JSON list of C-alpha atoms in Angstrom, two decimals:
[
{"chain": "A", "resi": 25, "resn": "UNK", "atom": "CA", "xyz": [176.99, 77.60, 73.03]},
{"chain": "A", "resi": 26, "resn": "UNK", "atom": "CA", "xyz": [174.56, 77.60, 70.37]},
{"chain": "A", "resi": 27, "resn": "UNK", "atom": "CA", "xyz": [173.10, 74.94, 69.17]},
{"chain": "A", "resi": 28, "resn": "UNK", "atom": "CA", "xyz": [173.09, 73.01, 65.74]},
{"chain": "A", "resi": 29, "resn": "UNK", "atom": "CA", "xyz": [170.33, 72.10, 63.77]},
{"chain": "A", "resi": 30, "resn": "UNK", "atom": "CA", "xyz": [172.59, 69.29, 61.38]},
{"chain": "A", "resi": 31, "resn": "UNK", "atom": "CA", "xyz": [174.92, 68.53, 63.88]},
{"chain": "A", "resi": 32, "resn": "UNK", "atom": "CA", "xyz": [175.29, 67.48, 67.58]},
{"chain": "A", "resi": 33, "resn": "UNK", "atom": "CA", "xyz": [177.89, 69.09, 69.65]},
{"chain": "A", "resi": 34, "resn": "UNK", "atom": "CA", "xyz": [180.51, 66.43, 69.28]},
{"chain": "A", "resi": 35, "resn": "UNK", "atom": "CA", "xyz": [180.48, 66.62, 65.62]},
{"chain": "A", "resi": 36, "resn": "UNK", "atom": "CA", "xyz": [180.26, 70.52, 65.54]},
{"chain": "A", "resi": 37, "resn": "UNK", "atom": "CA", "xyz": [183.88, 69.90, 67.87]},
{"chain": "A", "resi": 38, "resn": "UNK", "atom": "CA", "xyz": [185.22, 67.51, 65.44]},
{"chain": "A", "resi": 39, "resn": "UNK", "atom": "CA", "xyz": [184.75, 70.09, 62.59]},
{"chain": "A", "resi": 40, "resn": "UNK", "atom": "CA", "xyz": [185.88, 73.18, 64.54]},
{"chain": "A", "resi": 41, "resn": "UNK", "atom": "CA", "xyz": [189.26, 71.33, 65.27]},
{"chain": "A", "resi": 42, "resn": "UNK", "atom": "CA", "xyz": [189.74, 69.78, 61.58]},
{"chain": "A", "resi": 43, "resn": "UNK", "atom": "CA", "xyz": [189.54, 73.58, 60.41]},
{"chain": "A", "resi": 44, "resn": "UNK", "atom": "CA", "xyz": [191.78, 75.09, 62.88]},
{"chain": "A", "resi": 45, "resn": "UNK", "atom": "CA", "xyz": [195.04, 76.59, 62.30]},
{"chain": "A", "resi": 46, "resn": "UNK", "atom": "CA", "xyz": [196.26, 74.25, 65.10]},
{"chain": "A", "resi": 47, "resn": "UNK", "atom": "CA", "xyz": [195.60, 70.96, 63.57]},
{"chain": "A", "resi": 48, "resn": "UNK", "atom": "CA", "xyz": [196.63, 71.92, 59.80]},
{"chain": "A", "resi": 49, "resn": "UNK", "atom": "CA", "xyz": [200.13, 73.01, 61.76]},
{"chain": "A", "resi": 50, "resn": "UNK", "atom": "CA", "xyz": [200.51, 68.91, 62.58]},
{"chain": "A", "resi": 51, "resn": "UNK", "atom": "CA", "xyz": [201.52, 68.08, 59.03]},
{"chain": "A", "resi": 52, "resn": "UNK", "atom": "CA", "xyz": [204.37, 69.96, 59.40]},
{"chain": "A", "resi": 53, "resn": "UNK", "atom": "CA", "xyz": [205.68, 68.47, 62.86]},
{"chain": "A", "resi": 54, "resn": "UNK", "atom": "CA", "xyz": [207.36, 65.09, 62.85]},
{"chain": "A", "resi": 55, "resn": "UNK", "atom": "CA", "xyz": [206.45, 62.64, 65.71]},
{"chain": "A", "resi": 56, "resn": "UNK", "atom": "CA", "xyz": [210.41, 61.73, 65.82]},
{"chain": "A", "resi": 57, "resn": "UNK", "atom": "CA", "xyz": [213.44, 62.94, 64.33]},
{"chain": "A", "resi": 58, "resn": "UNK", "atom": "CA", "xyz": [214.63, 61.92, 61.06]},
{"chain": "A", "resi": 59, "resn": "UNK", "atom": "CA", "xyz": [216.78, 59.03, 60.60]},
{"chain": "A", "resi": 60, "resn": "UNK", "atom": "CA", "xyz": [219.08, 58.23, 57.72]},
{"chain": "A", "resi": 61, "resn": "UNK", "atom": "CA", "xyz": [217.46, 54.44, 58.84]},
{"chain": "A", "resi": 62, "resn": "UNK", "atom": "CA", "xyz": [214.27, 54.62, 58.94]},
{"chain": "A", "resi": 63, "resn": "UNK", "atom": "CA", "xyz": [212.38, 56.42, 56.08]},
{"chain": "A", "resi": 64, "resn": "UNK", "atom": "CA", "xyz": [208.65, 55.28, 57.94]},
{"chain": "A", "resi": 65, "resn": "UNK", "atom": "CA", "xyz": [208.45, 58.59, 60.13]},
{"chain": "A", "resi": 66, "resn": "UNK", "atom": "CA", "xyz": [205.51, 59.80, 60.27]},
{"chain": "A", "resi": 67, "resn": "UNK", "atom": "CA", "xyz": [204.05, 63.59, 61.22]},
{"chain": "A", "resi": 68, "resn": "UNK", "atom": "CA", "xyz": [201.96, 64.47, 64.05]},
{"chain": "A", "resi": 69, "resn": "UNK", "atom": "CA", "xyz": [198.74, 64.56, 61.89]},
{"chain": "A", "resi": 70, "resn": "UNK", "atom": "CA", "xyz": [199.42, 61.16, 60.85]},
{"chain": "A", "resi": 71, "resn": "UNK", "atom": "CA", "xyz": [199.76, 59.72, 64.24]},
{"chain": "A", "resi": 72, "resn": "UNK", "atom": "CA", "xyz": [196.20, 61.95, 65.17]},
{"chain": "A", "resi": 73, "resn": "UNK", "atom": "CA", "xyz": [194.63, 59.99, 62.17]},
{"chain": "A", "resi": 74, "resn": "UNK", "atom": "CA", "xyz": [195.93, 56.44, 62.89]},
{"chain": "A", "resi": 75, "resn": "UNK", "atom": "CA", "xyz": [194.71, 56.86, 66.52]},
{"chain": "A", "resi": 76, "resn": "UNK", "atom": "CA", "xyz": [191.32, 58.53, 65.35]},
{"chain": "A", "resi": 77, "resn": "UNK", "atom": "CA", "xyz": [191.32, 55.55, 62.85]},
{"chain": "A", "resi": 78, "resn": "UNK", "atom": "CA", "xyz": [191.88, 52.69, 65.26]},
{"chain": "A", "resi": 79, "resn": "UNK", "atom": "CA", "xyz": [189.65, 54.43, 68.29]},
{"chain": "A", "resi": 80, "resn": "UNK", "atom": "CA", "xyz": [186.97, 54.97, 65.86]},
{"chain": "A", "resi": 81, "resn": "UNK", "atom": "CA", "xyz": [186.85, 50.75, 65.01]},
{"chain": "A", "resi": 82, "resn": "UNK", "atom": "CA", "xyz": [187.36, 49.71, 68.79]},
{"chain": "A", "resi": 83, "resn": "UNK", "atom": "CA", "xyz": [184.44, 52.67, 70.03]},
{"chain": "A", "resi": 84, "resn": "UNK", "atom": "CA", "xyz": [182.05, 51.28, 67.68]},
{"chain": "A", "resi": 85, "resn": "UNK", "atom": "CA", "xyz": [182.34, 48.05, 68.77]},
{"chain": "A", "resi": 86, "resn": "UNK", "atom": "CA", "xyz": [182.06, 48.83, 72.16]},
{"chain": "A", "resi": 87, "resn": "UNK", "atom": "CA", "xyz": [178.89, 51.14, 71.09]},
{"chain": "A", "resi": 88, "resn": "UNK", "atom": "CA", "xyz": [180.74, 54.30, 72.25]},
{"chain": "A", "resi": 89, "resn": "UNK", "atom": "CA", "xyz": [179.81, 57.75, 71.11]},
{"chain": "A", "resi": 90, "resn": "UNK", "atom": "CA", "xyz": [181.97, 58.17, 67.83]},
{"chain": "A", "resi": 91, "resn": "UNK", "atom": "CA", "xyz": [181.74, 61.97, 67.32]},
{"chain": "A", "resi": 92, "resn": "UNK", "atom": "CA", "xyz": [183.26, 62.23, 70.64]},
{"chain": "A", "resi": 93, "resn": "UNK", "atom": "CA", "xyz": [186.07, 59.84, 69.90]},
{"chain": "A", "resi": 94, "resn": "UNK", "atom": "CA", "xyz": [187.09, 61.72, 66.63]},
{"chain": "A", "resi": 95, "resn": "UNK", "atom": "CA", "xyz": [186.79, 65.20, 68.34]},
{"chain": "A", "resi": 96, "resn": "UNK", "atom": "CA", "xyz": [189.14, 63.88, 70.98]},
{"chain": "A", "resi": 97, "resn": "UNK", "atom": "CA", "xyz": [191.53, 61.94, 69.03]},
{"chain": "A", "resi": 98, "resn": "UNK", "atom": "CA", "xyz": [191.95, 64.76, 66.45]},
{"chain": "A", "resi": 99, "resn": "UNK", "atom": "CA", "xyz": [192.71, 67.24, 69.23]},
{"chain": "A", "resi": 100, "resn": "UNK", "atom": "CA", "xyz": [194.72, 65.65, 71.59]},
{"chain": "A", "resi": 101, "resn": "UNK", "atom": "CA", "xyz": [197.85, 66.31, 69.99]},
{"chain": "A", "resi": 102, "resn": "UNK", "atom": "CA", "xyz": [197.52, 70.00, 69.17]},
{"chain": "A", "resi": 103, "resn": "UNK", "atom": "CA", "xyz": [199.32, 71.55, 71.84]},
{"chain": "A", "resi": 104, "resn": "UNK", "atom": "CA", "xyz": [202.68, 69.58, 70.92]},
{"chain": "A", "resi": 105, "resn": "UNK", "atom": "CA", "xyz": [205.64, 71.49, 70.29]},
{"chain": "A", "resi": 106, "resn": "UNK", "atom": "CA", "xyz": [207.97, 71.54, 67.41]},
{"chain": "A", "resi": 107, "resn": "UNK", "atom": "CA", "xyz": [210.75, 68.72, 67.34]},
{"chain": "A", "resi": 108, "resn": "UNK", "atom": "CA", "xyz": [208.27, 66.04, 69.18]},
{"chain": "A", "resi": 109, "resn": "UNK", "atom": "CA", "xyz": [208.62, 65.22, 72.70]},
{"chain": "A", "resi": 110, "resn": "UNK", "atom": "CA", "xyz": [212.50, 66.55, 72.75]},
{"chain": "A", "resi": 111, "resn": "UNK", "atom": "CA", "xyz": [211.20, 70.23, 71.98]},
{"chain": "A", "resi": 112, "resn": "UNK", "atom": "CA", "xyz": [208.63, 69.02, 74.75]},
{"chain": "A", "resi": 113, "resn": "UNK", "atom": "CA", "xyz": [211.30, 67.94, 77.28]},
{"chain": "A", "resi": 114, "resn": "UNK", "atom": "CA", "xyz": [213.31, 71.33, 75.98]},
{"chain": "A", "resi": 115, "resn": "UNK", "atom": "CA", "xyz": [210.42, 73.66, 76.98]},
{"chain": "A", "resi": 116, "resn": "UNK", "atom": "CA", "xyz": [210.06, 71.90, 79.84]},
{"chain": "A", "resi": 117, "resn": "UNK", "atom": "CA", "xyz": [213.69, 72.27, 81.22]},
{"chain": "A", "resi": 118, "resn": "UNK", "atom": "CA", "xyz": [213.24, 76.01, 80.33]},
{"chain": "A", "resi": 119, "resn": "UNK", "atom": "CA", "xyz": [210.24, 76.58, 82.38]},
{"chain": "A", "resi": 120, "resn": "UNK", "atom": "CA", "xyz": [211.19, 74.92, 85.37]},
{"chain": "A", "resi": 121, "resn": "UNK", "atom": "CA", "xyz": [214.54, 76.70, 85.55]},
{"chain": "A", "resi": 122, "resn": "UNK", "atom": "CA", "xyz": [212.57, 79.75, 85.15]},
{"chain": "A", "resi": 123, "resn": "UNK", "atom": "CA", "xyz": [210.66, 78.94, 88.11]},
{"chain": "A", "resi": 124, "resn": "UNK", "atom": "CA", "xyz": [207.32, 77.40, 86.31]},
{"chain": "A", "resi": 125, "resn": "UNK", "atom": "CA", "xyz": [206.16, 74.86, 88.64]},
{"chain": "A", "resi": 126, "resn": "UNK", "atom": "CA", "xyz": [204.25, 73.09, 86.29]},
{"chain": "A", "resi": 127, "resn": "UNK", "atom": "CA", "xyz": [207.03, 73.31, 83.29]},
{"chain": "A", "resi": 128, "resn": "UNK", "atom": "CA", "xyz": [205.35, 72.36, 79.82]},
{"chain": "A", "resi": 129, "resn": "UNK", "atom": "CA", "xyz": [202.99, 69.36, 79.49]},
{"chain": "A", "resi": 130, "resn": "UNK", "atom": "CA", "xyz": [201.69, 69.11, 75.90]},
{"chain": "A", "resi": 131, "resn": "UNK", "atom": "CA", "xyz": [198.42, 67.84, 76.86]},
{"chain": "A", "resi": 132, "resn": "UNK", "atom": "CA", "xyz": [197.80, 70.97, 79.03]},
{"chain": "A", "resi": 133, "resn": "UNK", "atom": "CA", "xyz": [199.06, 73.49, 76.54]},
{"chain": "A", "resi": 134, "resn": "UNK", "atom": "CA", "xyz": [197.33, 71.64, 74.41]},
{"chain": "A", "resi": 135, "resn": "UNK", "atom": "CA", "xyz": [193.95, 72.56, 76.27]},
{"chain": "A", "resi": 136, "resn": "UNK", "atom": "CA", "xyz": [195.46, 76.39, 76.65]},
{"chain": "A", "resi": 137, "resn": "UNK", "atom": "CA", "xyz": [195.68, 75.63, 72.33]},
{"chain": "A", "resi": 138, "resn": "UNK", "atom": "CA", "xyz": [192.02, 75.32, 71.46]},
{"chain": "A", "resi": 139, "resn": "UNK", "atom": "CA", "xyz": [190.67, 77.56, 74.95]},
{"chain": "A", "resi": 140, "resn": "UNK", "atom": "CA", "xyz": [192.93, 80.58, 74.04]},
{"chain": "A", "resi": 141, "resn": "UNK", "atom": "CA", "xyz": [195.00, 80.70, 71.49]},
{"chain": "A", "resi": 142, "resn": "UNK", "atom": "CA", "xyz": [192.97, 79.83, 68.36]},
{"chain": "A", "resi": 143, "resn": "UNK", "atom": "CA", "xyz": [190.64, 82.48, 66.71]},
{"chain": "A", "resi": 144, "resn": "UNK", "atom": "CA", "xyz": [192.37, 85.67, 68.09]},
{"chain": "A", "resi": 145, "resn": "UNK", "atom": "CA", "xyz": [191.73, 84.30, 71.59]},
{"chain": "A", "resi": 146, "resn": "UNK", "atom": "CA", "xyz": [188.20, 83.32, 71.72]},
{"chain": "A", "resi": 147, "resn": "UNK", "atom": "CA", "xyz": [189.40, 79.48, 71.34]},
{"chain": "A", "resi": 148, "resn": "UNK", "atom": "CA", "xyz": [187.33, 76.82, 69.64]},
{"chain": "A", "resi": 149, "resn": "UNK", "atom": "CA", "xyz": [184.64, 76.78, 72.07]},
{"chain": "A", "resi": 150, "resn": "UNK", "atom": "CA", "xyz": [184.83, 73.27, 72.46]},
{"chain": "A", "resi": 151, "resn": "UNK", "atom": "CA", "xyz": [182.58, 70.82, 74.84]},
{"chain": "A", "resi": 152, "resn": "UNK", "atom": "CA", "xyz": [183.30, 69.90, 78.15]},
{"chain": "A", "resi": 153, "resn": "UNK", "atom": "CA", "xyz": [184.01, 66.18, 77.47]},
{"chain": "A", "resi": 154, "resn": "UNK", "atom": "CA", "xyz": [186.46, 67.03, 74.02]},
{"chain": "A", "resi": 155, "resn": "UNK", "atom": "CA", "xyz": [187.94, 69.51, 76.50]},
{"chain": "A", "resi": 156, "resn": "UNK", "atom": "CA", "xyz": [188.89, 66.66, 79.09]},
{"chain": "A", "resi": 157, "resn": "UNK", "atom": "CA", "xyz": [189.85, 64.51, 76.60]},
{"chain": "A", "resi": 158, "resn": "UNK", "atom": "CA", "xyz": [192.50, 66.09, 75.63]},
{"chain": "A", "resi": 159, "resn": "UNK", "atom": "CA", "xyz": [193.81, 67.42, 78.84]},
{"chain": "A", "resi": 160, "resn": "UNK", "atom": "CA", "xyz": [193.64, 64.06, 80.05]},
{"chain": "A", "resi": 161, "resn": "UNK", "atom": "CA", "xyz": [195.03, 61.93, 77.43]},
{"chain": "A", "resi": 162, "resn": "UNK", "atom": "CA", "xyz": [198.27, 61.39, 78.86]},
{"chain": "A", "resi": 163, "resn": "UNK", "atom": "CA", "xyz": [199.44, 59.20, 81.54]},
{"chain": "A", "resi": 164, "resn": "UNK", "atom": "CA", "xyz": [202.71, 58.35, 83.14]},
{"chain": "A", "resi": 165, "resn": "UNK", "atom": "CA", "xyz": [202.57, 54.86, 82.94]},
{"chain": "A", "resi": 166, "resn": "UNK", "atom": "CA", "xyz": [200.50, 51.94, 80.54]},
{"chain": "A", "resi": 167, "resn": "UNK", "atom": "CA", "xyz": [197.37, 51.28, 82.36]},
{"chain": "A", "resi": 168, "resn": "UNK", "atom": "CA", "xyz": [196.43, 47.63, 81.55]},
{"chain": "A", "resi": 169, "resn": "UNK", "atom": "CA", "xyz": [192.75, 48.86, 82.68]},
{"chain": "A", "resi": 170, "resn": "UNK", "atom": "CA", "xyz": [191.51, 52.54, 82.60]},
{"chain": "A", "resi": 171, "resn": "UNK", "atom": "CA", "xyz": [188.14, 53.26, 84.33]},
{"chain": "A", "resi": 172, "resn": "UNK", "atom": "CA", "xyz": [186.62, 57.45, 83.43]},
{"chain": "A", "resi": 173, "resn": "UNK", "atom": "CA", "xyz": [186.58, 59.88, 86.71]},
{"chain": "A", "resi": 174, "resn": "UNK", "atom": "CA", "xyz": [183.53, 60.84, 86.95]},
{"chain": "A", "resi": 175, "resn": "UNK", "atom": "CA", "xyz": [183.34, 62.99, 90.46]},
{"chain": "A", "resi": 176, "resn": "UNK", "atom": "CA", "xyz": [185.34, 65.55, 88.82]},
{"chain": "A", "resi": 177, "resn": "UNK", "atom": "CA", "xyz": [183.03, 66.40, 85.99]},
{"chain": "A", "resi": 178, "resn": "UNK", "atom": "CA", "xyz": [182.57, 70.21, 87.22]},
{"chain": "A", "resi": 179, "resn": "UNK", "atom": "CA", "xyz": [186.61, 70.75, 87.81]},
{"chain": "A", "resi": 180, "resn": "UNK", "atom": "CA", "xyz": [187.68, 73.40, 86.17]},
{"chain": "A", "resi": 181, "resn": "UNK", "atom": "CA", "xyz": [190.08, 71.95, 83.71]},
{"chain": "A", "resi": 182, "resn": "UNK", "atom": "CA", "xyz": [192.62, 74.65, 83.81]},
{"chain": "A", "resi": 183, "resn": "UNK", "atom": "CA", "xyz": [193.46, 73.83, 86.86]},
{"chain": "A", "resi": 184, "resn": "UNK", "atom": "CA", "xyz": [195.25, 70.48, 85.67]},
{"chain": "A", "resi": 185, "resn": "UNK", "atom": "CA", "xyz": [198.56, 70.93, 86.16]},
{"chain": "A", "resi": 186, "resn": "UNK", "atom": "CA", "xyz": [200.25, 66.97, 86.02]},
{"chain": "A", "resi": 187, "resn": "UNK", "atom": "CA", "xyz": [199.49, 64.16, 84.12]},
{"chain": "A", "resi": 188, "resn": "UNK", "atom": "CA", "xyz": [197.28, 61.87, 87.40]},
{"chain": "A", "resi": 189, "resn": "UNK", "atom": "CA", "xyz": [194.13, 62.94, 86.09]},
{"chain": "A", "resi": 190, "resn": "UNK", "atom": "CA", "xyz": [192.02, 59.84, 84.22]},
{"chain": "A", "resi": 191, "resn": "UNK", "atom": "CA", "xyz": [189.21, 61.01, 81.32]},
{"chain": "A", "resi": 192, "resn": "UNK", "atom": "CA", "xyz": [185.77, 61.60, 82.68]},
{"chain": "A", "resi": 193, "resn": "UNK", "atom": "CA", "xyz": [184.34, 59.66, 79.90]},
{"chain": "A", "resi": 194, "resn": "UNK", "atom": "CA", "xyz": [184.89, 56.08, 78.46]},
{"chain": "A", "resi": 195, "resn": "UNK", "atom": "CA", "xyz": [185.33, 57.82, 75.18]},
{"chain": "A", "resi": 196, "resn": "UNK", "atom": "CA", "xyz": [188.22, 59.45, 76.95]},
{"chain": "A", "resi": 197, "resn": "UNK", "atom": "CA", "xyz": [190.05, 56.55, 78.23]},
{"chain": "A", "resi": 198, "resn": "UNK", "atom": "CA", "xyz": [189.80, 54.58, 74.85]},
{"chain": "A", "resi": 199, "resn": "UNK", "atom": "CA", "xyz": [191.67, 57.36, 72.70]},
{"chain": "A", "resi": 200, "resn": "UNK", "atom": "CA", "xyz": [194.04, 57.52, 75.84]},
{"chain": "A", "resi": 201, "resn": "UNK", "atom": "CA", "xyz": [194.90, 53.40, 75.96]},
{"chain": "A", "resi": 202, "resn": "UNK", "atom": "CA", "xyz": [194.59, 53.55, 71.79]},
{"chain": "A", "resi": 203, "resn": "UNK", "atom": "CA", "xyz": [197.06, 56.56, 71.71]},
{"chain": "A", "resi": 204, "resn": "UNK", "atom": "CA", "xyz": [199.59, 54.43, 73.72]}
]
């Protein structure tokens, strides 16, 4: 990766994802279906921002490193499907009955999103840490305290295949709890 002379690697992430194809495509996907009831949905980009928003206030107080927060919270939604987490529960139906062990996690496709499939397959070229961030930013339950894992810091990230991996940073954890 080469390196920056203006900006430090998270920030050079944080840019790379804002001008991706993948994260201009989350104004266009709704978090929820519509509701004759409830005009207040908002879009997948929206969500990104509040939780960029809110992580960026809490990591400052806490002295965190806020490029890394707003590379992280910007990205983690990018590998969501259409339709919200039906079209995720859909695909992931579909996969398992086709024999895909691992179905369709949004979070992991998510990672496959800015490795693989942005800029005619050379990816975004992101950091380690953004990387884990958003492969890593789901859990299956609310965890009332959320410490980083920090043995696994040379796993190869592609090999994540369920949702009982923690963050390996403390930037990590706090767009995970604020994204709850």
């Amino acid at each position: 990766m080469k390196s920056d002379p203006f900006r430090l690697d998270f920030l050079r992430d944080e840019t790379r994802i804002l001008h991706s194809p993948p994260f201009r495509r989350l104004k266009h996907k709704t978090q929820v279906f519509l509701s004759p009831h409830n005009d207040h949905i908002c879009t997948r980009m929206e969500h990104v921002l509040h939780v960029s928003s809110i992580a960026y206030v809490i990591g400052r107080c806490l002295n965190l490193n806020i490029d890394l927060i707003n590379a992280i919270a910007k990205a983690h939604d990018l590998g969501h499907p259409p339709f919200g987490h039906a079209g995720e529960r859909a695909l992931d139906s579909i996969l398992l009955a086709e024999g895909l062990r691992e179905g369709f996690k949004h979070e992991i496709h998510g990672l496959r999103v800015v490795d693989n499939l942005t800029n005619y397959g050379e990816g975004l070229n992101l950091t380690y840490e953004v990387r884990d961030g958003i492969v890593t930013h789901c859990g299956e339950s609310f965890d009332r305290e959320l410490k980083p894992d920090r043995t696994r810091d040379l796993l190869n990230l592609e090999s994540i295949t369920d949702r009982g991996f923690r963050p390996s940073t403390l930037e990590g954890c706090l767009v995970r709890m604020v994204d709850r």
